[in-house]
Short mmCIF file of C-alpha atoms in Angstrom, two decimals:
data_model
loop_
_atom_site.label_atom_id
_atom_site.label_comp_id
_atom_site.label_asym_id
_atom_site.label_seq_id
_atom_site.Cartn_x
_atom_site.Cartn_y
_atom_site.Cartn_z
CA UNK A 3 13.83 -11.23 9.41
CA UNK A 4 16.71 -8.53 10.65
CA UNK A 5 19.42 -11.10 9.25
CA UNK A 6 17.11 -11.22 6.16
CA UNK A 7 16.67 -7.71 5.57
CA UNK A 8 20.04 -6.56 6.26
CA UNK A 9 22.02 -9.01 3.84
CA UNK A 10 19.66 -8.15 1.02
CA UNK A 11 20.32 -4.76 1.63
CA UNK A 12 23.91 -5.19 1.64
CA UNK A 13 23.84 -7.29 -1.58
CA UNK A 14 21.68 -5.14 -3.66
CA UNK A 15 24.38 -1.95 -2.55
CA UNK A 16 27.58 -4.52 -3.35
CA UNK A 17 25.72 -5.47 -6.55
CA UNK A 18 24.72 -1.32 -7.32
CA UNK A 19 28.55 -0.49 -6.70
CA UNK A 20 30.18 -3.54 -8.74
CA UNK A 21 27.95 -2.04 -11.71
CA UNK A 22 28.90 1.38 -10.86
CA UNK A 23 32.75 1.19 -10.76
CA UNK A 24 32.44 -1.62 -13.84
CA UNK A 25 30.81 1.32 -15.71
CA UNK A 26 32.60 4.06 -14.45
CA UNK A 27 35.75 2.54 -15.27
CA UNK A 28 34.46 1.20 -18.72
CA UNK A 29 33.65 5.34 -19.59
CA UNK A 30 36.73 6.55 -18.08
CA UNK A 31 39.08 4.01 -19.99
CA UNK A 32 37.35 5.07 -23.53
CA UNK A 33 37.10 8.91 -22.42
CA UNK A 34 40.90 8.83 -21.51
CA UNK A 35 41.48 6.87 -24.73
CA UNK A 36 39.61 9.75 -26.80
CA UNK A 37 41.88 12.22 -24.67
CA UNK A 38 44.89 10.91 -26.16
CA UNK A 39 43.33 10.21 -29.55
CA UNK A 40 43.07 14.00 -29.75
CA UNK A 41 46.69 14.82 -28.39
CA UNK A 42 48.00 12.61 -30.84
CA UNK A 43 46.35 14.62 -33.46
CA UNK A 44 47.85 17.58 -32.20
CA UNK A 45 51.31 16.93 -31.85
CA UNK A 46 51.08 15.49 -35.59
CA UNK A 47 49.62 18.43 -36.70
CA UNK A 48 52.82 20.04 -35.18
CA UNK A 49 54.81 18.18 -36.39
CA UNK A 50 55.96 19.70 -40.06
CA UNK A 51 56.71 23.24 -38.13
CA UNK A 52 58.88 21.16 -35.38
CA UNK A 53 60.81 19.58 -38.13
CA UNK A 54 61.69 22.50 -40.33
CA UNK A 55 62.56 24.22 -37.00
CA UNK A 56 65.12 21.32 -36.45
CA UNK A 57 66.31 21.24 -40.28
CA UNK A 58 66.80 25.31 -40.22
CA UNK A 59 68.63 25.09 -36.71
CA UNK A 60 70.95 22.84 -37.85
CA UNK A 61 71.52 23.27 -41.25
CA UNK A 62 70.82 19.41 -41.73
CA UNK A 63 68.67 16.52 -40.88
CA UNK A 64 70.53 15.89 -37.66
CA UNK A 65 70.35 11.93 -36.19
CA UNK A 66 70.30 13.20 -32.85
CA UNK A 67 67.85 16.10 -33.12
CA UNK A 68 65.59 13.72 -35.16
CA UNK A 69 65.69 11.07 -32.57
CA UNK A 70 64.29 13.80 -30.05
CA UNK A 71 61.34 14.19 -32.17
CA UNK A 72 60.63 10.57 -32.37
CA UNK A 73 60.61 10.37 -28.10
CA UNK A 74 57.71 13.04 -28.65
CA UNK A 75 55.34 10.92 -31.28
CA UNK A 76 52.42 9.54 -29.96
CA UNK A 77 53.29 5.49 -29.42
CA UNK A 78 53.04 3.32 -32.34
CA UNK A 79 53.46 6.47 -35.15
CA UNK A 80 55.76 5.50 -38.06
CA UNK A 81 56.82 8.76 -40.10
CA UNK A 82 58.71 7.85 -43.02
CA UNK A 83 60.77 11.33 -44.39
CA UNK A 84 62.29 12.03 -47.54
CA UNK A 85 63.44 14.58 -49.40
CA UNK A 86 61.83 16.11 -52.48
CA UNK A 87 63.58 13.94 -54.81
CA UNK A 88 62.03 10.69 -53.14
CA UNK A 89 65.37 9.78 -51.48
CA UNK A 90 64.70 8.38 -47.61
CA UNK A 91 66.05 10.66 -45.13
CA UNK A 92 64.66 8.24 -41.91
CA UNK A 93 62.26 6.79 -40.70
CA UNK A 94 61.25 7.29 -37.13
CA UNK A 95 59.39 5.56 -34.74
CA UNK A 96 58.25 5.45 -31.03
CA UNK A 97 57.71 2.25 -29.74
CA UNK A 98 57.10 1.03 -25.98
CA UNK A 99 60.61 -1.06 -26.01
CA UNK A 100 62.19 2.67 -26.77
CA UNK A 101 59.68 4.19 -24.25
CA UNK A 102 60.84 1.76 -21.35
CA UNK A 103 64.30 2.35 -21.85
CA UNK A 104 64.34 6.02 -22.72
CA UNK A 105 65.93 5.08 -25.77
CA UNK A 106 65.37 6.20 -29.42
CA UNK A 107 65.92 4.22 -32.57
CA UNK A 108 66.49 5.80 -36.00
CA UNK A 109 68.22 3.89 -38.77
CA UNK A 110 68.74 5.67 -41.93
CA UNK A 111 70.31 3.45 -44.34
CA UNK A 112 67.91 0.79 -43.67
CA UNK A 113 64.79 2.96 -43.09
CA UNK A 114 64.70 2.02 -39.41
CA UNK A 115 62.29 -0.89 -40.09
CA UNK A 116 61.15 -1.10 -36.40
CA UNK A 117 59.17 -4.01 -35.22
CA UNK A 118 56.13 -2.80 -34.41
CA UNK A 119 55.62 -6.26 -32.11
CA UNK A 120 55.01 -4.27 -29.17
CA UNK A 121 52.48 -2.13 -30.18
CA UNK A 122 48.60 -3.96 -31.93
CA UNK A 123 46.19 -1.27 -33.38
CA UNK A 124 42.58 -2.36 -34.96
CA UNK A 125 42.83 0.09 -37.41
CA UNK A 126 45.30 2.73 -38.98
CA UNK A 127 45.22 6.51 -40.21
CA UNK A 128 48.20 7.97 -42.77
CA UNK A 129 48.48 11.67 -43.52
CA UNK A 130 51.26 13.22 -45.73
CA UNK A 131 52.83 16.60 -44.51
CA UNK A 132 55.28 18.60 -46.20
CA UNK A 133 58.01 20.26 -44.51
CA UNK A 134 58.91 23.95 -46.21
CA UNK A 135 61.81 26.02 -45.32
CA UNK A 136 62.34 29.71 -46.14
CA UNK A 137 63.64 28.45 -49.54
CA UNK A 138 60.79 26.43 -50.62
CA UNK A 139 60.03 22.41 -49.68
CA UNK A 140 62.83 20.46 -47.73
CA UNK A 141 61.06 16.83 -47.42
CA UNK A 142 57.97 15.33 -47.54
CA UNK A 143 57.10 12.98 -44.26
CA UNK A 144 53.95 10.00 -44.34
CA UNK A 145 52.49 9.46 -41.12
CA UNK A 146 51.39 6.32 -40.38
CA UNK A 147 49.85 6.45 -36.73
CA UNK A 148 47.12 3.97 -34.76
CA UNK A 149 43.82 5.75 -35.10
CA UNK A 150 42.45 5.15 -31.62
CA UNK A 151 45.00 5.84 -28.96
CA UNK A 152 46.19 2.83 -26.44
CA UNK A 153 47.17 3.84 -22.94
CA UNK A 154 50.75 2.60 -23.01
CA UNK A 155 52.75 5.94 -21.56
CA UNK A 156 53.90 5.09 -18.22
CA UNK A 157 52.70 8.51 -17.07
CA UNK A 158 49.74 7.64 -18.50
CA UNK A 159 49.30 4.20 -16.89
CA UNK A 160 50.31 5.69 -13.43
CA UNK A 161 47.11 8.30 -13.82
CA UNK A 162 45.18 5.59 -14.94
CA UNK A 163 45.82 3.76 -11.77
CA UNK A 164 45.72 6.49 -9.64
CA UNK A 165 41.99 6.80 -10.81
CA UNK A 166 40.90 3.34 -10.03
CA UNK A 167 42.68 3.36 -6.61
CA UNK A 168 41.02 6.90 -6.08
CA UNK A 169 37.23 4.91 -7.16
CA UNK A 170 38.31 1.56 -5.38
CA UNK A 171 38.36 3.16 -2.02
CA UNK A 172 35.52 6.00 -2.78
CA UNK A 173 33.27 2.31 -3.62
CA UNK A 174 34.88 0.68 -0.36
CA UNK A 175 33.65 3.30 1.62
CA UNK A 176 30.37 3.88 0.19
CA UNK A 177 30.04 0.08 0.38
CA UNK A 178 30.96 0.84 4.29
CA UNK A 179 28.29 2.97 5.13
CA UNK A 180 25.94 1.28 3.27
CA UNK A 181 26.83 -1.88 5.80
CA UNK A 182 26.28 0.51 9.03
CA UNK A 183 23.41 2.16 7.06
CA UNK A 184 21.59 -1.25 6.31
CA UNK A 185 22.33 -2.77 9.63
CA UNK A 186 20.55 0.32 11.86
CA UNK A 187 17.83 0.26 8.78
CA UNK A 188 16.83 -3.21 9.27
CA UNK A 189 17.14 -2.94 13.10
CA UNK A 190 15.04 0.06 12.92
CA UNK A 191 12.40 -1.29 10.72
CA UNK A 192 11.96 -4.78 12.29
CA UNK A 193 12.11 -3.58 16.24
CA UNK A 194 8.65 -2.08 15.94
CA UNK A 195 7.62 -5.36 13.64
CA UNK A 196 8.50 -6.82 16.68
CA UNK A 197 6.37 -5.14 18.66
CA UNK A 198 3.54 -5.62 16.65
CA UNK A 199 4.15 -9.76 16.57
CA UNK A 200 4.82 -9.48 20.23
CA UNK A 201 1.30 -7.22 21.05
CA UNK A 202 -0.25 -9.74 18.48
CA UNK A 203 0.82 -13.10 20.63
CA UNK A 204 -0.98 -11.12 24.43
CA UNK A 205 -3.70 -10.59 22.48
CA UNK A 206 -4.09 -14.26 21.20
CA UNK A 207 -3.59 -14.88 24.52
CA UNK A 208 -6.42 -12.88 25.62
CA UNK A 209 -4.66 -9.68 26.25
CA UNK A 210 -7.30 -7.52 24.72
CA UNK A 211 -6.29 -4.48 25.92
CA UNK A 212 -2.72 -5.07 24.60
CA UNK A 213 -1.96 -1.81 21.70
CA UNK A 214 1.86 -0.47 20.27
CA UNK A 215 2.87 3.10 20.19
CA UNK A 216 4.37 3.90 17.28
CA UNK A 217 4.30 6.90 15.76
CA UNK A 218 5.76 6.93 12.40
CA UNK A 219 3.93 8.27 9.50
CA UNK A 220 5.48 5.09 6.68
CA UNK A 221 3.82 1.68 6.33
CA UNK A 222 4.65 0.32 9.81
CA UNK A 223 3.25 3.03 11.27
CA UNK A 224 -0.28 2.50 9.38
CA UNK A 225 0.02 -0.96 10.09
CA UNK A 226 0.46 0.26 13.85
CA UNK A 227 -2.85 2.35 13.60
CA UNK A 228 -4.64 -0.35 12.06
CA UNK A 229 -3.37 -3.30 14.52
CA UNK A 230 -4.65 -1.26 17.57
CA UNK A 231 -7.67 -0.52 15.60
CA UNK A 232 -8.27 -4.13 15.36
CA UNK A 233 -7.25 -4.69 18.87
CA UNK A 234 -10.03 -1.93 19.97
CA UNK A 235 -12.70 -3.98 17.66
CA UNK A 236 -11.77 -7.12 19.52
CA UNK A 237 -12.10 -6.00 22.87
CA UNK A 238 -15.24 -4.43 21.83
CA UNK A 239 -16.44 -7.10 20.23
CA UNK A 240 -15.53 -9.20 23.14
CA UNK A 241 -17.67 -6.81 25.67
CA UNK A 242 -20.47 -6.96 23.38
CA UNK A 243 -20.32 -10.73 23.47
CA UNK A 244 -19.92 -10.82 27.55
CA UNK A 245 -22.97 -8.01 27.50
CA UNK A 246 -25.04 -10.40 25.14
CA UNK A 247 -24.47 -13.60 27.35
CA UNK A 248 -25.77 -11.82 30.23
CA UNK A 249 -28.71 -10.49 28.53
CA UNK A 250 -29.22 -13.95 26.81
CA UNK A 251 -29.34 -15.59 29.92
CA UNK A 252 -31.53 -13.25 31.15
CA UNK A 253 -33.98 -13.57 28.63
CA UNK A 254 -34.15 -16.79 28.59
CA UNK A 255 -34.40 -17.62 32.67
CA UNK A 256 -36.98 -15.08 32.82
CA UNK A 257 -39.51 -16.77 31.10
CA UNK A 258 -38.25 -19.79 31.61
CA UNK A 259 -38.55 -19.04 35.69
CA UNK A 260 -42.18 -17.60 35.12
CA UNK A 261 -43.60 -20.79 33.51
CA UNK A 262 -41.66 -23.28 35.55
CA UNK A 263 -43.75 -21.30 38.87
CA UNK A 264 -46.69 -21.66 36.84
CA UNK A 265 -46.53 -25.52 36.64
CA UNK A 266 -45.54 -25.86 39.79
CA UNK A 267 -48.51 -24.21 40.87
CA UNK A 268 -50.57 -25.92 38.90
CA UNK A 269 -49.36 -28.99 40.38
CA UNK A 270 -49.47 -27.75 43.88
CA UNK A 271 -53.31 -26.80 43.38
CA UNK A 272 -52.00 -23.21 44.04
CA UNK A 273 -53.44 -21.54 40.51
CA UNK A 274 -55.94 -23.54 38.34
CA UNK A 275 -54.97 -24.43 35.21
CA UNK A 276 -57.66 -22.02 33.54
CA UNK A 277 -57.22 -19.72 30.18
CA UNK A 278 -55.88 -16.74 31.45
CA UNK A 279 -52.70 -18.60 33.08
CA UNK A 280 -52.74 -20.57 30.43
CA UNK A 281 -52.62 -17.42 28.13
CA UNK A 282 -49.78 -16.10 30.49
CA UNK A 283 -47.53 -19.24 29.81
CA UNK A 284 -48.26 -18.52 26.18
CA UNK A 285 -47.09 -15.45 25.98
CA UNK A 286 -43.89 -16.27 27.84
CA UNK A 287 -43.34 -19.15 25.88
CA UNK A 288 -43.62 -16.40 22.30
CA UNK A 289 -41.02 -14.54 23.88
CA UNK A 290 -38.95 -17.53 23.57
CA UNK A 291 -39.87 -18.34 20.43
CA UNK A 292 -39.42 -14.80 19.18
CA UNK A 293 -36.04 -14.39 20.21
CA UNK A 294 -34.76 -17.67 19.16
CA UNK A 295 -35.92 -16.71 16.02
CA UNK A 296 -34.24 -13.55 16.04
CA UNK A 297 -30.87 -15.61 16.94
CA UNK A 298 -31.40 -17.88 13.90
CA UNK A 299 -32.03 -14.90 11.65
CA UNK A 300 -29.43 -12.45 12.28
CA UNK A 301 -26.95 -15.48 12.51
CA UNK A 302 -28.17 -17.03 9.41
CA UNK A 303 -28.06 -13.26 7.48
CA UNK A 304 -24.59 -13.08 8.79
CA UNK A 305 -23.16 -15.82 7.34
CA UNK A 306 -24.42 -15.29 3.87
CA UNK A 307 -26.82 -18.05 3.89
CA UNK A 308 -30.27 -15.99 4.06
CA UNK A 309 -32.03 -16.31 0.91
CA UNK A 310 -34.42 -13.79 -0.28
CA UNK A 311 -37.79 -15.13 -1.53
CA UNK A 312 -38.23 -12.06 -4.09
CA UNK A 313 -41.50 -10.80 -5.46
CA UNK A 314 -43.18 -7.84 -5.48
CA UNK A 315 -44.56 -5.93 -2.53
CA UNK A 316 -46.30 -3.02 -1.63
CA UNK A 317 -44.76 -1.43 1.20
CA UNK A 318 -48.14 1.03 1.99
CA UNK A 319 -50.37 -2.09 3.07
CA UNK A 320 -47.41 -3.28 5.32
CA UNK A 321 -46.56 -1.01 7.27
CA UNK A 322 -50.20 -0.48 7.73
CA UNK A 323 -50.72 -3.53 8.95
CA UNK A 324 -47.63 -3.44 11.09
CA UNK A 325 -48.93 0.00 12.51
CA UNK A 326 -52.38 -1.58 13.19
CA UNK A 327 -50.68 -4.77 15.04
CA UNK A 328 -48.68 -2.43 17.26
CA UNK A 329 -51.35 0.29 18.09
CA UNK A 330 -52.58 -0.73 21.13
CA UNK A 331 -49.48 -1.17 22.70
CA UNK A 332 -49.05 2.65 21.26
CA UNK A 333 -52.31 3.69 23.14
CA UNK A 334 -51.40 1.87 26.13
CA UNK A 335 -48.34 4.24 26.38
CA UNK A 336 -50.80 7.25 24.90
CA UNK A 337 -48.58 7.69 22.11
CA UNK A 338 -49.49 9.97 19.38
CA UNK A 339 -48.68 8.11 16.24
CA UNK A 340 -48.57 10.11 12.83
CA UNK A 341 -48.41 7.60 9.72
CA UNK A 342 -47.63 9.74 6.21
CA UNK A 343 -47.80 7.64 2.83
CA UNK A 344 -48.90 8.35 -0.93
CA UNK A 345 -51.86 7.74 -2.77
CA UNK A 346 -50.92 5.50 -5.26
CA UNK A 347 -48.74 1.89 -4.19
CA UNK A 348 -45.48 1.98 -3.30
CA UNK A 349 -44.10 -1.39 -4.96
CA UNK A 350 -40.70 -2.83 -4.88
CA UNK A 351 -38.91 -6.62 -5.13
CA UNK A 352 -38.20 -7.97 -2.04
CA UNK A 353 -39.04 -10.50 0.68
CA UNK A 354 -42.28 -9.64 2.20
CA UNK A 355 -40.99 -11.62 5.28
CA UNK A 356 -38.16 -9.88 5.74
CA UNK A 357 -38.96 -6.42 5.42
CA UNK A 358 -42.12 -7.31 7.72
CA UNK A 359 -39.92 -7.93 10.59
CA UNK A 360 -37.81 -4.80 9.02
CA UNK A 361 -40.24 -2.36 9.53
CA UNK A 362 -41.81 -4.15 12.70
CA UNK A 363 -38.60 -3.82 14.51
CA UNK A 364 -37.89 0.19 13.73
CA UNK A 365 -41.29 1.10 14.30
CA UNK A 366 -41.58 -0.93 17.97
CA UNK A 367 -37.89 -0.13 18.79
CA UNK A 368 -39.59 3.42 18.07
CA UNK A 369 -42.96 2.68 20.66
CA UNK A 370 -40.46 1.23 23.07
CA UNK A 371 -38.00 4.04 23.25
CA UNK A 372 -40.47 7.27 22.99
CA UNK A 373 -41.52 8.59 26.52
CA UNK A 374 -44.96 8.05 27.32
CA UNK A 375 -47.36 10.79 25.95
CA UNK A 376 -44.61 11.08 23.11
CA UNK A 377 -45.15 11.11 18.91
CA UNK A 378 -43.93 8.53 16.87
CA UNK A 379 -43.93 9.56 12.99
CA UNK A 380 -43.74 7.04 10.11
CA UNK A 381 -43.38 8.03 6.90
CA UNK A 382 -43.30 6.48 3.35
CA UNK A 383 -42.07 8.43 -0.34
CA UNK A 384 -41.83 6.96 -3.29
CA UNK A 385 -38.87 8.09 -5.98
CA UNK A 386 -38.56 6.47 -9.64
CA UNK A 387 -35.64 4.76 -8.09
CA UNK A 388 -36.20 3.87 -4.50
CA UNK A 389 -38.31 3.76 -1.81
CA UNK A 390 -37.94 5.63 1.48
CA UNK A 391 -39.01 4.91 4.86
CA UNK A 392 -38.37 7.01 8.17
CA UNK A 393 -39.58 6.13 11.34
CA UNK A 394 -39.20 8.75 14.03
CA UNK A 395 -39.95 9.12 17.81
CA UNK A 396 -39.55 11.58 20.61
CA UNK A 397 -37.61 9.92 23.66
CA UNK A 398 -34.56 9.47 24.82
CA UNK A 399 -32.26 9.85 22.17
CA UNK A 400 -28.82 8.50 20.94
CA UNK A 401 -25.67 9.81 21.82
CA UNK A 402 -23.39 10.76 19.40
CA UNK A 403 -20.22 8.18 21.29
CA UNK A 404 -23.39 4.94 20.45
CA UNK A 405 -24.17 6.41 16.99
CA UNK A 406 -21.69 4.22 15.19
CA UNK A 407 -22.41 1.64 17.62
CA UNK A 408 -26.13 0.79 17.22
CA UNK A 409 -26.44 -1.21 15.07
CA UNK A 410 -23.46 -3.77 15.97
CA UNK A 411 -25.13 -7.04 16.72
CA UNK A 412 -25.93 -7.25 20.76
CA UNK A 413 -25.05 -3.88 21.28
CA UNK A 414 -27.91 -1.63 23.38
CA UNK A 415 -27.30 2.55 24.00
CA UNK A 416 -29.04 2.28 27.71
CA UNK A 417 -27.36 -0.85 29.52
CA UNK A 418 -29.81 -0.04 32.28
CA UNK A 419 -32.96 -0.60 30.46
CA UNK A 420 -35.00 -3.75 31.50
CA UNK A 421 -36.40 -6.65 29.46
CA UNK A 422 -40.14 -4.52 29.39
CA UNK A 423 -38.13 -1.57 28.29
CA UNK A 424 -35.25 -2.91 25.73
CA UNK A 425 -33.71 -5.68 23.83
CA UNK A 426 -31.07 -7.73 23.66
CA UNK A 427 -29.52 -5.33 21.23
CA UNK A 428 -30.87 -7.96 18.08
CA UNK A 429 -33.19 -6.18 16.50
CA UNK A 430 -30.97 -3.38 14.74
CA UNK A 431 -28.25 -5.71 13.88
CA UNK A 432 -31.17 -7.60 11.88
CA UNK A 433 -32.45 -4.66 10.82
CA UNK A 434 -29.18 -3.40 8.83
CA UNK A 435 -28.49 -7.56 7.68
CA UNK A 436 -32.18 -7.44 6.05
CA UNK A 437 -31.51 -3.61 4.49
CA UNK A 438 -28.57 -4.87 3.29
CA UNK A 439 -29.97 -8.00 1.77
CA UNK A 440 -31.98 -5.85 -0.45
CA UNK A 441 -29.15 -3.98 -1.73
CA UNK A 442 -30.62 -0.85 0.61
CA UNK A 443 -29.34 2.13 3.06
CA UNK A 444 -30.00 3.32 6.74
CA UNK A 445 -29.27 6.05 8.31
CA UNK A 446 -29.92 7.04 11.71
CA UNK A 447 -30.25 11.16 12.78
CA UNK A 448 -30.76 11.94 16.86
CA UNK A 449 -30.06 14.23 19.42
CA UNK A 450 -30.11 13.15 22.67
CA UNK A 451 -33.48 14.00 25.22
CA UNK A 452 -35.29 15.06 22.02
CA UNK A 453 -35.71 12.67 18.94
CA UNK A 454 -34.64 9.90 16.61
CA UNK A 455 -35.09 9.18 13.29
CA UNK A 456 -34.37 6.15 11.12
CA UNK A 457 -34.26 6.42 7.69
CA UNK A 458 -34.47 3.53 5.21
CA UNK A 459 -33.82 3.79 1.41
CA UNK A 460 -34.45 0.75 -0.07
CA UNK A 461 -34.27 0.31 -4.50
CA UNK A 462 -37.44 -1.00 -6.38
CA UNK A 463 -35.43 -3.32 -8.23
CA UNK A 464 -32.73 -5.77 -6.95
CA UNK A 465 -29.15 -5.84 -9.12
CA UNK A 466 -28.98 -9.45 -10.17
CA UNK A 467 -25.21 -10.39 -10.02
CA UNK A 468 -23.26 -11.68 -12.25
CA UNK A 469 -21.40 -14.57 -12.66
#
């Protein structure tokens, strides 16, 4: 990926610099070319004073002196002079043959008909000057000159060059840098990309505690964060599953090892097979059935495949019914339960099912959890768009470190507490998969040695969506 990065690096600056001194040198050549289109037009406009200069310091139109003036016109000028009676004095020229050999040409008799071979102009300008003396007019010179200007002065050419040398090596060492540049750029961005697919292979491996340090503030460094995020998820994941096998087990040899000593007595005469030990292997074999049911439910809500059966239900008659199922196991632990609901029904769409084992597992996870001689308070409101439901019980508590953690499938506060005394750490996971089922909210408020509360919000109509 290094080899990758760097090369497309270095062609994108190789490509940016081409363009660069292609466009540079494209402005230069017609900004240059404008330069000398506007000293051309100056020494022409000069040029009636220079040659009435010439004519009064001589007394004549001198070959010689007149040849100077044509070394001076701008390349490619024709000025055709004659005097005020029409007659051709000369004609003078400046072309790059005469340049190149420092070498004027003038022919008077034949009007110095220069070939003009040398020298190819798109398009042409003419002006007519007069040239006046202290007596009046002495001639009258037509200018026939290129009207953009072509770099074809040596000097000229030699600046010209000196320009492009001067912008070849500024772009060879820019294009240096940027090599060196790209190369530690791409090294510095793929080493910790590195790290990451490195950290990524331990923990495929099973190197859950594997995380990278990097410390950037870009991209890679959010990608950092969120890697060892997901590496701290894993592992916790991964002690929630070992946690949940051991409990599992647990719960399922406990029973399991209480009916097999049953039969066995039975079989060894020990216990007769009457109704109360009968009625003990019953019970043993509901907690079986309970929690495999549990284990199908959760998994099944998980997965997406739980389908609410939707009609409408009246949540007061519930949760009185669940409060009258559980209330002698709340006077058995003289609990003081307080139960607060309005007059009128409290009706909303959802899956009677469902939101029986809902409120059935808040309001027992709140029996289980209170300390005996404790209050447990359940309470129902009714708004014109939802429903709310809080269950709270003095106890325990929750600390604020297993807040976010509670309801994470398998996952219990107290790892100390017993079968008799808590879950498997199932119950709150399926509570939040139900709540969420029916398009609903829970919170959960507690401070620890005091009080928790639960609180459920849950709409009275379902959002059908939409294809």
């Amino acid at each position: 990926m290094r080899t990758k990065l760097f090369l497309s690096t270095l062609i994108i600056a190789i490509i940016t610099l081409t363009f660069s001194m292609l466009s540079v040198k494209f402005v230069f050549k017609q900004q240059f070319s404008v330069y000398l289109t506007q000293a051309n037009e100056t020494i022409l406009e000069q040029l009636p004073s220079r040659l009435s200069a010439l004519y009064q310091t001589k007394g004549t139109w001198d070959p010689t002196a007149l040849g100077e003036v044509t070394h001076s016109l701008p390349m490619g000028t024709v000025v055709t002079l004659t005097d005020p009676n029409g007659k051709l004095i000369a004609t003078l020229t400046n072309t790059m043959e005469d340049m190149m050999h420092g070498q004027g040409q003038m022919d008077m008799s034949m009007g110095m008909g220069m070939s003009m071979s040398s020298y190819s102009a798109t398009s042409w300008k003419t002006k007519t000057f007069t040239v006046s003396g202290p007596l009046g007019p002495l001639a009258t010179a037509e200018v026939r000159y290129p009207a953009t200007a072509q770099i074809l002065n040596p000097q000229d050419v030699l600046f010209q060059s000196a320009v492009f040398r001067s912008l070849l090596f500024a772009g060879g060492l820019a294009l240096l840098f940027g090599i060196i540049l790209s190369y530690f750029t791409s090294r510095q961005l793929v080493a910790p990309l590195r790290r990451l697919m490195q950290a990524a292979n331990r923990i495929g491996h099973g190197h859950l505690d594997e995380r990278v340090s990097i410390r950037s503030k870009d991209e890679v460094g959010k990608l950092a964060n969120a890697f060892n995020a997901m590496a701290d998820n894993l592992n916790r994941q991964e002690t929630l599953r070992k946690q949940f096998t051991a409990d599992i087990a647990h719960e399922l040899r406990t029973p399991l090892t209480s009916i097999k000593s049953y039969i066995e007595a039975f079989q060894d005469g020990v216990l007769p097979a009457d109704q109360e030990n009968l009625s003990s292997i019953q019970e043993e074999i509901d907690r079986l059935v309970d929690l495999s049911s549990d284990l199908k439910d959760l998994n099944v809500a998980e997965i997406g495949a739980l389908q609410l059966s939707l009609k409408p239900v009246d949540l007061k008659p519930l949760l009185e019914k669940i409060i009258r199922s559980l209330n002698p196991l709340i006077q058995e632990k003289k609990l003081t339960l307080t139960w607060h609901a309005p007059q009128e029904p409290v009706t909303m769409s959802g899956d009677e099912r469902l939101l029986t084992r809902l409120f059935y597992n808040l309001v027992h996870n709140a029996y289980r959890y209170s300390n005996s001689g404790g209050q447990i308070t359940v309470a129902l409101t009714k708004t014109p768009d939802f429903a709310e439901i809080k269950v709270k019980n003095t106890g325990m508590g929750i600390s604020e470190d297993d807040l976010p953690l509670i309801f994470e499938r398998f996952y219990r506060a107290d790892k100390s507490r017993t079968r008799e005394t808590g879950g498997t750490g199932i119950g709150l996971a399926l509570v939040r998969q139900i709540t969420d089922l029916h398009q609903g909210t829970i919170t959960v408020q507690s401070k620890v040695g005091q009080e928790t509360e639960f609180i459920i919000r849950l709409p009275n109509e379902l959002k059908v969506a939409e294809d």
